[in-house]
mmCIF file of C-alpha atoms in Angstrom:
data_model
loop_
_atom_site.group_PDB
_atom_site.id
_atom_site.type_symbol
_atom_site.label_atom_id
_atom_site.label_comp_id
_atom_site.label_asym_id
_atom_site.label_seq_id
_atom_site.Cartn_x
_atom_site.Cartn_y
_atom_site.Cartn_z
ATOM 1 C CA PRO A 1300 -69.185 -85.661 9.098
ATOM 2 C CA GLU A 1301 -66.231 -85.539 6.677
ATOM 3 C CA THR A 1302 -64.542 -82.655 8.483
ATOM 4 C CA LYS A 1303 -65.034 -84.329 11.864
ATOM 5 C CA GLU A 1304 -63.385 -87.485 10.558
ATOM 6 C CA ILE A 1305 -60.513 -85.434 9.130
ATOM 7 C CA LEU A 1306 -60.036 -83.655 12.463
ATOM 8 C CA LYS A 1307 -60.016 -86.984 14.277
ATOM 9 C CA HIS A 1308 -57.462 -88.402 11.818
ATOM 10 C CA CYS A 1309 -55.128 -85.436 12.392
ATOM 11 C CA LYS A 1310 -55.648 -84.944 16.116
ATOM 12 C CA ASP A 1311 -56.322 -88.373 17.621
ATOM 13 C CA GLY A 1312 -55.330 -90.727 14.819
ATOM 14 C CA ILE A 1313 -57.285 -93.612 13.308
ATOM 15 C CA ASN A 1314 -56.049 -97.147 14.051
ATOM 16 C CA GLY A 1315 -52.680 -95.728 15.033
ATOM 17 C CA ASP A 1316 -52.300 -93.662 11.855
ATOM 18 C CA PHE A 1317 -51.954 -89.918 12.417
ATOM 19 C CA ALA A 1318 -52.587 -87.692 9.418
ATOM 20 C CA ILE A 1319 -50.383 -84.788 8.354
ATOM 21 C CA GLY A 1320 -51.994 -81.419 7.671
ATOM 22 C CA ALA A 1321 -50.887 -78.483 5.523
ATOM 23 C CA GLN A 1322 -52.162 -75.102 4.358
ATOM 24 C CA TYR A 1323 -52.239 -73.787 0.797
ATOM 25 C CA LEU A 1324 -53.037 -70.082 0.704
ATOM 26 C CA SER A 1325 -50.661 -68.160 -1.575
ATOM 27 C CA GLU A 1326 -51.298 -67.495 -5.255
ATOM 28 C CA ILE A 1327 -48.933 -65.944 -7.765
ATOM 29 C CA GLN A 1328 -50.824 -62.658 -8.098
ATOM 30 C CA GLY A 1329 -51.192 -61.965 -4.375
ATOM 31 C CA GLY A 1330 -48.730 -63.751 -2.105
ATOM 32 C CA SER A 1331 -49.714 -62.679 1.403
ATOM 33 C CA ASP A 1332 -52.726 -60.830 -0.025
ATOM 34 C CA VAL A 1333 -55.149 -63.716 0.542
ATOM 35 C CA PRO A 1334 -58.264 -61.642 -0.368
ATOM 36 C CA ALA A 1335 -56.784 -61.422 -3.881
ATOM 37 C CA ASN A 1336 -57.169 -65.207 -4.333
ATOM 38 C CA VAL A 1337 -58.799 -66.260 -7.606
ATOM 39 C CA LEU A 1338 -58.905 -70.041 -7.065
ATOM 40 C CA GLU A 1339 -62.556 -70.953 -7.618
ATOM 41 C CA ALA A 1340 -64.839 -73.110 -5.507
ATOM 42 C CA VAL A 1341 -67.808 -74.544 -7.387
ATOM 43 C CA ASN A 1342 -70.769 -76.293 -5.784
ATOM 44 C CA GLU A 1343 -71.496 -79.184 -8.140
ATOM 45 C CA ASN A 1344 -74.672 -81.022 -7.123
ATOM 46 C CA GLY A 1345 -73.986 -80.451 -3.438
ATOM 47 C CA THR A 1346 -70.264 -81.234 -3.589
ATOM 48 C CA TRP A 1347 -67.716 -78.424 -3.504
ATOM 49 C CA LYS A 1348 -64.867 -78.697 -6.005
ATOM 50 C CA LEU A 1349 -61.837 -76.454 -6.493
ATOM 51 C CA TYR A 1350 -60.393 -75.138 -9.758
ATOM 52 C CA GLY A 1351 -57.223 -73.095 -10.165
ATOM 53 C CA THR A 1352 -53.601 -72.832 -9.068
ATOM 54 C CA LYS A 1353 -51.786 -72.319 -5.785
ATOM 55 C CA PHE A 1354 -48.234 -71.014 -6.025
ATOM 56 C CA PHE A 1355 -46.585 -71.828 -2.658
ATOM 57 C CA CYS A 1356 -47.735 -75.133 -1.173
ATOM 58 C CA SER A 1357 -45.469 -76.551 1.533
ATOM 59 C CA ALA A 1358 -45.725 -80.066 2.969
ATOM 60 C CA THR A 1359 -47.171 -81.435 -0.253
ATOM 61 C CA HIS A 1360 -46.848 -84.930 1.215
ATOM 62 C CA ALA A 1361 -49.664 -84.055 3.639
ATOM 63 C CA ASP A 1362 -52.874 -86.063 3.897
ATOM 64 C CA TYR A 1363 -55.052 -82.949 4.099
ATOM 65 C CA ALA A 1364 -54.686 -79.235 3.432
ATOM 66 C CA VAL A 1365 -56.761 -76.205 4.314
ATOM 67 C CA VAL A 1366 -57.145 -74.194 1.119
ATOM 68 C CA THR A 1367 -58.549 -70.711 0.493
ATOM 69 C CA ALA A 1368 -60.819 -70.217 -2.527
ATOM 70 C CA LYS A 1369 -63.602 -67.934 -3.740
ATOM 71 C CA PRO A 1370 -67.019 -69.509 -4.286
ATOM 72 C CA VAL A 1371 -68.262 -68.695 -7.787
ATOM 73 C CA GLY A 1372 -70.181 -65.423 -7.770
ATOM 74 C CA SER A 1373 -68.708 -64.234 -4.469
ATOM 75 C CA GLU A 1374 -65.985 -61.703 -3.708
ATOM 76 C CA LYS A 1375 -65.432 -63.261 -0.290
ATOM 77 C CA VAL A 1376 -62.742 -65.874 0.301
ATOM 78 C CA ALA A 1377 -63.900 -69.138 1.873
ATOM 79 C CA LEU A 1378 -61.876 -71.799 3.649
ATOM 80 C CA PHE A 1379 -61.967 -75.472 2.690
ATOM 81 C CA VAL A 1380 -60.223 -78.645 3.783
ATOM 82 C CA VAL A 1381 -59.061 -80.798 0.886
ATOM 83 C CA PRO A 1382 -58.042 -84.468 1.201
ATOM 84 C CA SER A 1383 -54.957 -85.262 -0.856
ATOM 85 C CA TRP A 1384 -56.538 -88.610 -1.666
ATOM 86 C CA LEU A 1385 -60.152 -89.677 -1.497
ATOM 87 C CA PRO A 1386 -60.878 -92.823 0.582
ATOM 88 C CA GLY A 1387 -59.181 -95.882 -0.888
ATOM 89 C CA ASN A 1388 -57.134 -93.954 -3.456
ATOM 90 C CA LYS A 1389 -53.886 -93.286 -1.584
ATOM 91 C CA GLU A 1390 -52.614 -96.809 -2.177
ATOM 92 C CA LYS A 1391 -53.495 -96.419 -5.869
ATOM 93 C CA GLU A 1392 -51.588 -93.091 -5.985
ATOM 94 C CA MET A 1393 -54.698 -91.370 -7.364
ATOM 95 C CA ARG A 1394 -54.722 -87.762 -6.163
ATOM 96 C CA ASN A 1395 -57.923 -85.905 -5.412
ATOM 97 C CA GLY A 1396 -58.318 -83.856 -8.585
ATOM 98 C CA TYR A 1397 -55.038 -81.946 -8.491
ATOM 99 C CA THR A 1398 -51.549 -82.131 -9.947
ATOM 100 C CA VAL A 1399 -48.125 -81.234 -8.580
ATOM 101 C CA ASP A 1400 -46.807 -78.951 -11.317
ATOM 102 C CA ARG A 1401 -43.376 -78.034 -9.994
ATOM 103 C CA ILE A 1402 -41.263 -78.636 -6.903
ATOM 104 C CA LYS A 1403 -39.607 -75.370 -5.892
ATOM 105 C CA TRP A 1404 -35.902 -75.111 -5.169
ATOM 106 C CA LYS A 1405 -35.598 -72.973 -2.045
ATOM 107 C CA MET A 1406 -32.597 -72.070 0.081
ATOM 108 C CA GLY A 1407 -33.843 -73.654 3.316
ATOM 109 C CA THR A 1408 -36.209 -76.261 4.772
ATOM 110 C CA SER A 1409 -35.191 -78.365 1.789
ATOM 111 C CA GLU A 1410 -36.522 -81.592 3.293
ATOM 112 C CA LEU A 1411 -40.001 -80.027 3.303
ATOM 113 C CA THR A 1412 -41.324 -79.990 -0.252
ATOM 114 C CA THR A 1413 -42.824 -76.754 -1.540
ATOM 115 C CA ALA A 1414 -44.669 -76.931 -4.840
ATOM 116 C CA GLU A 1415 -47.031 -75.310 -7.311
ATOM 117 C CA LEU A 1416 -50.344 -77.161 -7.503
ATOM 118 C CA THR A 1417 -53.232 -77.036 -9.960
ATOM 119 C CA PHE A 1418 -56.679 -78.057 -8.764
ATOM 120 C CA ASN A 1419 -58.999 -79.425 -11.415
ATOM 121 C CA GLY A 1420 -62.127 -80.496 -9.582
ATOM 122 C CA ALA A 1421 -60.630 -81.438 -6.219
ATOM 123 C CA VAL A 1422 -63.335 -82.421 -3.735
ATOM 124 C CA ALA A 1423 -63.328 -79.971 -0.816
ATOM 125 C CA TYR A 1424 -65.269 -79.486 2.409
ATOM 126 C CA PRO A 1425 -66.109 -75.997 3.745
ATOM 127 C CA VAL A 1426 -64.663 -75.022 7.120
ATOM 128 C CA GLY A 1427 -66.711 -72.324 8.822
ATOM 129 C CA PRO A 1428 -68.994 -69.783 7.096
ATOM 130 C CA LEU A 1429 -68.171 -69.196 3.424
ATOM 131 C CA ASP A 1430 -67.808 -65.441 3.982
ATOM 132 C CA LYS A 1431 -65.376 -65.792 6.910
ATOM 133 C CA GLY A 1432 -62.481 -67.537 5.196
ATOM 134 C CA VAL A 1433 -59.934 -64.751 5.649
ATOM 135 C CA ALA A 1434 -60.901 -64.204 9.290
ATOM 136 C CA ASN A 1435 -60.555 -67.917 10.033
ATOM 137 C CA VAL A 1436 -57.264 -68.183 8.155
ATOM 138 C CA VAL A 1437 -55.716 -65.251 10.013
ATOM 139 C CA GLY A 1438 -57.314 -65.886 13.387
ATOM 140 C CA ILE A 1439 -56.881 -69.657 13.547
ATOM 141 C CA VAL A 1440 -54.729 -71.233 10.821
ATOM 142 C CA LEU A 1441 -51.963 -68.627 10.557
ATOM 143 C CA THR A 1442 -52.050 -67.774 14.248
ATOM 144 C CA TYR A 1443 -51.275 -71.363 15.202
ATOM 145 C CA SER A 1444 -48.588 -71.677 12.520
ATOM 146 C CA ARG A 1445 -46.977 -68.432 13.670
ATOM 147 C CA LEU A 1446 -46.922 -69.743 17.222
ATOM 148 C CA THR A 1447 -44.903 -72.763 16.099
ATOM 149 C CA VAL A 1448 -42.466 -70.517 14.212
ATOM 150 C CA GLY A 1449 -41.678 -68.774 17.498
ATOM 151 C CA LEU A 1450 -41.031 -72.101 19.194
ATOM 152 C CA SER A 1451 -38.812 -73.329 16.374
ATOM 153 C CA ALA A 1452 -36.814 -70.080 16.471
ATOM 154 C CA ALA A 1453 -36.131 -70.692 20.157
ATOM 155 C CA ALA A 1454 -35.021 -74.250 19.370
ATOM 156 C CA TYR A 1455 -32.704 -73.154 16.538
ATOM 157 C CA MET A 1456 -31.100 -70.484 18.707
ATOM 158 C CA THR A 1457 -30.617 -72.834 21.645
ATOM 159 C CA ARG A 1458 -28.917 -75.421 19.429
ATOM 160 C CA ALA A 1459 -26.665 -72.867 17.728
ATOM 161 C CA VAL A 1460 -25.561 -71.182 20.947
ATOM 162 C CA ARG A 1461 -24.922 -74.486 22.703
ATOM 163 C CA GLU A 1462 -22.616 -75.628 19.906
ATOM 164 C CA ALA A 1463 -20.815 -72.278 19.812
ATOM 165 C CA LYS A 1464 -20.272 -72.281 23.582
ATOM 166 C CA LYS A 1465 -18.889 -75.812 23.555
ATOM 167 C CA TYR A 1466 -16.539 -74.922 20.711
ATOM 168 C CA THR A 1467 -15.088 -72.001 22.694
ATOM 169 C CA GLU A 1468 -14.209 -74.389 25.518
ATOM 170 C CA PHE A 1469 -11.763 -76.561 23.555
ATOM 171 C CA ARG A 1470 -10.687 -74.609 20.471
ATOM 172 C CA ASN A 1471 -7.210 -73.168 21.062
ATOM 173 C CA ALA A 1472 -5.720 -70.122 19.357
ATOM 174 C CA PHE A 1473 -2.735 -67.970 20.336
ATOM 175 C CA GLY A 1474 -2.133 -70.129 23.397
ATOM 176 C CA LEU A 1475 -5.638 -69.810 24.867
ATOM 177 C CA THR A 1476 -9.017 -71.427 24.455
ATOM 178 C CA ILE A 1477 -10.966 -68.905 22.408
ATOM 179 C CA GLY A 1478 -13.584 -68.550 25.147
ATOM 180 C CA GLN A 1479 -10.919 -66.820 27.262
ATOM 181 C CA PHE A 1480 -10.761 -63.866 24.876
ATOM 182 C CA PRO A 1481 -13.030 -61.085 26.188
ATOM 183 C CA LEU A 1482 -14.486 -60.244 22.770
ATOM 184 C CA VAL A 1483 -15.510 -63.855 22.264
ATOM 185 C CA ALA A 1484 -16.878 -64.100 25.808
ATOM 186 C CA VAL A 1485 -18.968 -60.951 25.307
ATOM 187 C CA GLN A 1486 -20.346 -62.297 22.025
ATOM 188 C CA VAL A 1487 -21.226 -65.673 23.531
ATOM 189 C CA ASN A 1488 -22.896 -64.065 26.548
ATOM 190 C CA ARG A 1489 -24.973 -61.844 24.266
ATOM 191 C CA ILE A 1490 -26.286 -64.620 22.042
ATOM 192 C CA ASP A 1491 -26.782 -66.906 25.032
ATOM 193 C CA ARG A 1492 -29.056 -64.329 26.641
ATOM 194 C CA MET A 1493 -30.956 -63.834 23.372
ATOM 195 C CA ALA A 1494 -31.554 -67.576 23.105
ATOM 196 C CA LYS A 1495 -32.672 -67.838 26.730
ATOM 197 C CA ARG A 1496 -35.082 -64.926 26.593
ATOM 198 C CA THR A 1497 -36.529 -66.161 23.295
ATOM 199 C CA THR A 1498 -37.105 -69.595 24.825
ATOM 200 C CA ALA A 1499 -38.629 -68.145 27.993
ATOM 201 C CA GLY A 1500 -40.918 -65.886 25.972
ATOM 202 C CA ALA A 1501 -41.985 -68.748 23.700
ATOM 203 C CA PHE A 1502 -42.983 -70.993 26.603
ATOM 204 C CA LYS A 1503 -44.704 -68.179 28.512
ATOM 205 C CA LEU A 1504 -46.789 -67.390 25.444
ATOM 206 C CA TYR A 1505 -47.516 -71.061 24.745
ATOM 207 C CA ARG A 1506 -48.654 -71.548 28.341
ATOM 208 C CA ASP A 1507 -51.113 -68.671 27.989
ATOM 209 C CA PHE A 1508 -52.245 -69.979 24.599
ATOM 210 C CA LEU A 1509 -53.077 -73.380 26.105
ATOM 211 C CA THR A 1510 -55.289 -71.771 28.748
ATOM 212 C CA LEU A 1511 -57.134 -69.552 26.242
ATOM 213 C CA GLU A 1512 -60.857 -69.901 26.908
ATOM 214 C CA GLY A 1513 -62.613 -71.245 23.820
ATOM 215 C CA GLY A 1514 -59.412 -71.700 21.798
ATOM 216 C CA LEU A 1515 -58.529 -69.654 18.726
ATOM 217 C CA LYS A 1516 -61.279 -67.861 16.833
ATOM 218 C CA GLY A 1517 -61.519 -66.068 13.518
ATOM 219 C CA GLY A 1518 -61.497 -62.274 13.551
ATOM 220 C CA LEU A 1519 -61.527 -59.973 16.552
ATOM 221 C CA ALA A 1520 -64.357 -61.480 18.605
ATOM 222 C CA THR A 1521 -66.749 -59.013 20.250
ATOM 223 C CA ASP A 1522 -69.344 -61.389 21.708
ATOM 224 C CA GLU A 1523 -67.354 -62.377 24.801
ATOM 225 C CA PRO A 1524 -66.875 -60.748 28.223
ATOM 226 C CA GLU A 1525 -64.388 -57.890 27.997
ATOM 227 C CA ALA A 1526 -61.715 -59.641 30.066
ATOM 228 C CA VAL A 1527 -61.849 -62.697 27.777
ATOM 229 C CA ARG A 1528 -61.761 -60.491 24.675
ATOM 230 C CA LYS A 1529 -58.701 -58.646 25.933
ATOM 231 C CA ASN A 1530 -56.878 -61.859 26.797
ATOM 232 C CA ARG A 1531 -57.676 -63.310 23.375
ATOM 233 C CA PHE A 1532 -56.443 -60.126 21.716
ATOM 234 C CA ASN A 1533 -53.236 -60.149 23.783
ATOM 235 C CA ILE A 1534 -52.392 -63.677 22.656
ATOM 236 C CA ARG A 1535 -53.226 -62.964 19.004
ATOM 237 C CA GLU A 1536 -50.930 -59.920 18.921
ATOM 238 C CA LEU A 1537 -48.153 -61.518 20.962
ATOM 239 C CA ILE A 1538 -48.047 -64.451 18.556
ATOM 240 C CA MET A 1539 -47.545 -62.060 15.632
ATOM 241 C CA LEU A 1540 -44.967 -60.038 17.555
ATOM 242 C CA GLN A 1541 -43.104 -63.215 18.487
ATOM 243 C CA LYS A 1542 -43.121 -64.515 14.939
ATOM 244 C CA MET A 1543 -41.747 -61.199 13.696
ATOM 245 C CA ALA A 1544 -39.105 -60.672 16.393
ATOM 246 C CA ALA A 1545 -37.984 -64.216 17.219
ATOM 247 C CA ALA A 1546 -37.563 -65.286 13.591
ATOM 248 C CA TRP A 1547 -35.536 -62.138 12.904
ATOM 249 C CA ASP A 1548 -33.365 -62.551 16.009
ATOM 250 C CA CYS A 1549 -32.837 -66.224 15.241
ATOM 251 C CA THR A 1550 -31.015 -65.556 11.986
ATOM 252 C CA ASP A 1551 -28.765 -63.035 13.746
ATOM 253 C CA VAL A 1552 -27.969 -65.447 16.569
ATOM 254 C CA ILE A 1553 -27.135 -68.311 14.223
ATOM 255 C CA ARG A 1554 -24.936 -66.046 12.102
ATOM 256 C CA GLU A 1555 -23.060 -64.920 15.216
ATOM 257 C CA SER A 1556 -22.767 -68.519 16.373
ATOM 258 C CA MET A 1557 -21.227 -69.481 13.028
ATOM 259 C CA SER A 1558 -18.709 -66.649 13.365
ATOM 260 C CA ILE A 1559 -17.407 -68.206 16.600
ATOM 261 C CA PHE A 1560 -16.271 -71.195 14.516
ATOM 262 C CA GLY A 1561 -14.354 -69.043 12.042
ATOM 263 C CA GLY A 1562 -14.046 -70.776 8.672
ATOM 264 C CA HIS A 1563 -15.507 -73.965 10.103
ATOM 265 C CA GLY A 1564 -18.757 -72.091 10.708
ATOM 266 C CA VAL A 1565 -19.696 -72.155 7.038
ATOM 267 C CA MET A 1566 -18.570 -75.708 6.336
ATOM 268 C CA GLU A 1567 -21.595 -77.878 5.585
ATOM 269 C CA ASP A 1568 -19.843 -81.032 6.817
ATOM 270 C CA PHE A 1569 -18.578 -79.533 10.093
ATOM 271 C CA SER A 1570 -21.798 -78.626 11.911
ATOM 272 C CA SER A 1571 -25.528 -78.153 11.428
ATOM 273 C CA LEU A 1572 -25.302 -74.360 11.688
ATOM 274 C CA PRO A 1573 -25.324 -73.578 7.940
ATOM 275 C CA ARG A 1574 -28.508 -75.626 7.554
ATOM 276 C CA LEU A 1575 -30.100 -73.934 10.577
ATOM 277 C CA TYR A 1576 -29.135 -70.546 9.128
ATOM 278 C CA ARG A 1577 -30.887 -71.288 5.846
ATOM 279 C CA ASP A 1578 -33.929 -72.706 7.612
ATOM 280 C CA SER A 1579 -34.103 -69.647 9.848
ATOM 281 C CA ALA A 1580 -34.161 -67.345 6.832
ATOM 282 C CA ILE A 1581 -37.209 -69.248 5.585
ATOM 283 C CA ASN A 1582 -38.865 -68.894 9.001
ATOM 284 C CA GLU A 1583 -38.621 -65.108 8.648
ATOM 285 C CA LEU A 1584 -40.731 -65.210 5.496
ATOM 286 C CA TRP A 1585 -43.479 -67.781 5.694
ATOM 287 C CA GLU A 1586 -46.649 -67.296 7.738
ATOM 288 C CA GLY A 1587 -46.353 -63.590 7.000
ATOM 289 C CA PRO A 1588 -43.110 -61.660 6.435
ATOM 290 C CA ARG A 1589 -42.117 -58.886 8.833
ATOM 291 C CA ASN A 1590 -43.828 -55.955 7.105
ATOM 292 C CA VAL A 1591 -47.137 -57.814 6.767
ATOM 293 C CA LEU A 1592 -47.149 -58.594 10.490
ATOM 294 C CA LEU A 1593 -46.213 -55.053 11.486
ATOM 295 C CA THR A 1594 -49.089 -53.717 9.396
ATOM 296 C CA GLN A 1595 -51.579 -56.241 10.785
ATOM 297 C CA ILE A 1596 -50.655 -55.447 14.393
ATOM 298 C CA HIS A 1597 -51.051 -51.706 13.769
ATOM 299 C CA ARG A 1598 -54.476 -52.220 12.181
ATOM 300 C CA ASP A 1599 -55.620 -54.595 14.931
ATOM 301 C CA LEU A 1600 -54.744 -52.086 17.647
ATOM 302 C CA GLN A 1601 -56.672 -49.394 15.814
ATOM 303 C CA LYS A 1602 -59.726 -51.624 15.388
ATOM 304 C CA VAL A 1603 -60.044 -52.400 19.101
ATOM 305 C CA SER A 1604 -59.040 -48.981 20.442
ATOM 306 C CA GLY A 1605 -62.672 -48.247 21.329
ATOM 307 C CA TRP A 1606 -62.649 -50.922 24.035
ATOM 308 C CA TYR A 1607 -58.929 -51.603 24.483
ATOM 309 C CA LYS A 1608 -56.572 -48.633 24.471
ATOM 310 C CA PRO A 1609 -53.026 -49.234 23.172
ATOM 311 C CA ALA A 1610 -51.499 -48.033 26.450
ATOM 312 C CA GLU A 1611 -53.660 -50.480 28.412
ATOM 313 C CA PHE A 1612 -52.529 -53.262 26.063
ATOM 314 C CA VAL A 1613 -48.889 -52.478 26.869
ATOM 315 C CA ARG A 1614 -49.584 -52.354 30.606
ATOM 316 C CA HIS A 1615 -51.339 -55.731 30.542
ATOM 317 C CA ILE A 1616 -48.570 -57.406 28.558
ATOM 318 C CA LEU A 1617 -45.700 -55.995 30.617
ATOM 319 C CA SER A 1618 -47.288 -56.135 34.064
ATOM 320 C CA GLY A 1619 -44.454 -56.755 36.520
ATOM 321 C CA LEU A 1620 -41.802 -54.840 34.591
ATOM 322 C CA ASN A 1621 -40.427 -51.557 35.933
ATOM 323 C CA GLU A 1622 -42.845 -48.630 35.652
ATOM 324 C CA SER A 1623 -40.494 -46.328 33.734
ATOM 325 C CA THR A 1624 -40.141 -48.841 30.874
ATOM 326 C CA ILE A 1625 -43.882 -49.495 30.797
ATOM 327 C CA LYS A 1626 -44.703 -45.772 30.704
ATOM 328 C CA GLU A 1627 -42.193 -45.086 27.943
ATOM 329 C CA LEU A 1628 -43.603 -47.871 25.765
ATOM 330 C CA ALA A 1629 -47.226 -47.012 26.593
ATOM 331 C CA ASP A 1630 -46.725 -43.377 25.602
ATOM 332 C CA GLU A 1631 -45.015 -44.315 22.358
ATOM 333 C CA ILE A 1632 -47.590 -46.886 21.255
ATOM 334 C CA THR A 1633 -50.384 -44.380 21.891
ATOM 335 C CA GLU A 1634 -48.747 -41.921 19.508
ATOM 336 C CA LEU A 1635 -47.896 -44.505 16.841
ATOM 337 C CA VAL A 1636 -51.299 -46.199 16.752
ATOM 338 C CA ALA A 1637 -53.007 -42.797 16.526
ATOM 339 C CA TYR A 1638 -51.387 -42.342 13.098
ATOM 340 C CA PRO A 1639 -54.147 -43.122 10.532
ATOM 341 C CA ASN A 1640 -52.385 -45.839 8.508
ATOM 342 C CA LEU A 1641 -49.031 -47.079 7.232
ATOM 343 C CA PHE A 1642 -49.838 -46.791 3.523
ATOM 344 C CA GLN A 1643 -49.141 -43.166 2.552
ATOM 345 C CA PRO A 1644 -45.962 -42.769 0.416
ATOM 346 C CA ASP A 1645 -44.679 -39.667 2.224
ATOM 347 C CA GLU A 1646 -41.822 -38.861 4.605
ATOM 348 C CA LYS A 1647 -44.041 -38.578 7.677
ATOM 349 C CA THR A 1648 -45.486 -42.063 7.146
ATOM 350 C CA MET A 1649 -42.055 -43.539 6.470
ATOM 351 C CA ASP A 1650 -40.789 -42.027 9.719
ATOM 352 C CA ILE A 1651 -43.762 -43.533 11.584
ATOM 353 C CA CYS A 1652 -43.023 -46.892 9.919
ATOM 354 C CA ARG A 1653 -39.383 -46.775 11.022
ATOM 355 C CA ARG A 1654 -40.439 -46.015 14.570
ATOM 356 C CA TRP A 1655 -43.188 -48.662 14.540
ATOM 357 C CA ASP A 1656 -40.771 -51.348 13.355
ATOM 358 C CA ALA A 1657 -38.259 -50.482 16.088
ATOM 359 C CA PHE A 1658 -40.987 -50.149 18.723
ATOM 360 C CA CYS A 1659 -42.518 -53.577 18.061
ATOM 361 C CA HIS A 1660 -39.158 -55.298 18.310
ATOM 362 C CA ARG A 1661 -38.259 -53.426 21.501
ATOM 363 C CA PHE A 1662 -41.684 -54.079 23.010
ATOM 364 C CA PHE A 1663 -41.497 -57.821 22.406
ATOM 365 C CA HIS A 1664 -37.961 -57.962 23.786
ATOM 366 C CA ALA A 1665 -39.362 -56.391 26.971
ATOM 367 C CA TYR A 1666 -41.964 -59.175 27.098
ATOM 368 C CA GLN A 1667 -39.233 -61.797 26.640
ATOM 369 C CA ASP A 1668 -37.131 -60.183 29.378
ATOM 370 C CA LEU A 1669 -40.138 -60.341 31.692
ATOM 371 C CA ALA A 1670 -40.600 -64.028 30.859
ATOM 372 C CA LEU A 1671 -36.932 -64.750 31.537
ATOM 373 C CA LYS A 1672 -37.122 -62.880 34.833
ATOM 374 C CA GLU A 1673 -39.940 -65.214 35.914
ATOM 375 C CA VAL A 1674 -37.755 -68.316 35.581
ATOM 376 C CA GLU A 1675 -34.286 -67.078 36.524
#
């Protein structure tokens, strides 16, 4: 009943009050390695309580947070939802058994507090089976967060390019508006296309996400009809690919937009671009930095290769694109996914990693181009 009330508070609101949610996963010893969590969950007379420290906790003003922790005696990570205040205690400023130890000073998203927290008996409610915490975090919590990163990257890029384009229309230098110089025009056209294809790709993916039968699920589900499984897998991987590619492209586009302004581009009191640039750099890192996502995608494709071949995955995603591009990408992904893993410290593996990094970016750009083609 508690978790249902929390969901209602966040999703539908209670008496006009809509709760804010957050997620606290990272610990100092593991970072993105959630299975390495050591925060303990103890069942005390039927009530779960958390003990330990979380190292990166963003949105610490939230009403609730999903928190990963290991039940005592288990090596499996479980997922809990933790109220920041127990009923009636928010007005009294009495937190639910935890302290805010330190507010971190980070380069971007400064208005969003990120802190170190210590839990000392915080009341928590399990979400899903206790042995499926990692699967639910990756398959549901992080997947949704990564989806929003892709959307925000599109928004940042659109804002930055729009301001740069407008600036080229009235800024004069050497007797011309700067937009009349071919080098500037080429640069603006390039970043404008990147912003448009990122936006088109983000909305195409979000549309498909909204129609996903059964919503997000933890792990790689195998108990559904094959067509549903494949569609679910497509969306899961595309969300990771988008997070990786769009966040990376966003920083490049904002940097190029700032360069259009010359010295004004880095002036904090001239435009919002320096702030967007810093925020974009943060977007690259949270919800899984680039290398973590690249590794996860590679492993996912290997895990499902028995019922979903990598080449078929490419053909499904890029259906409607020209056949030569599809074949080239399908052939390459087949070779790259056949490589056992990305963990061996040798030259062959490093070469595969270089190719895999470039392939994933190129593949998602092809998806974005297809999305843009649908709306142009």
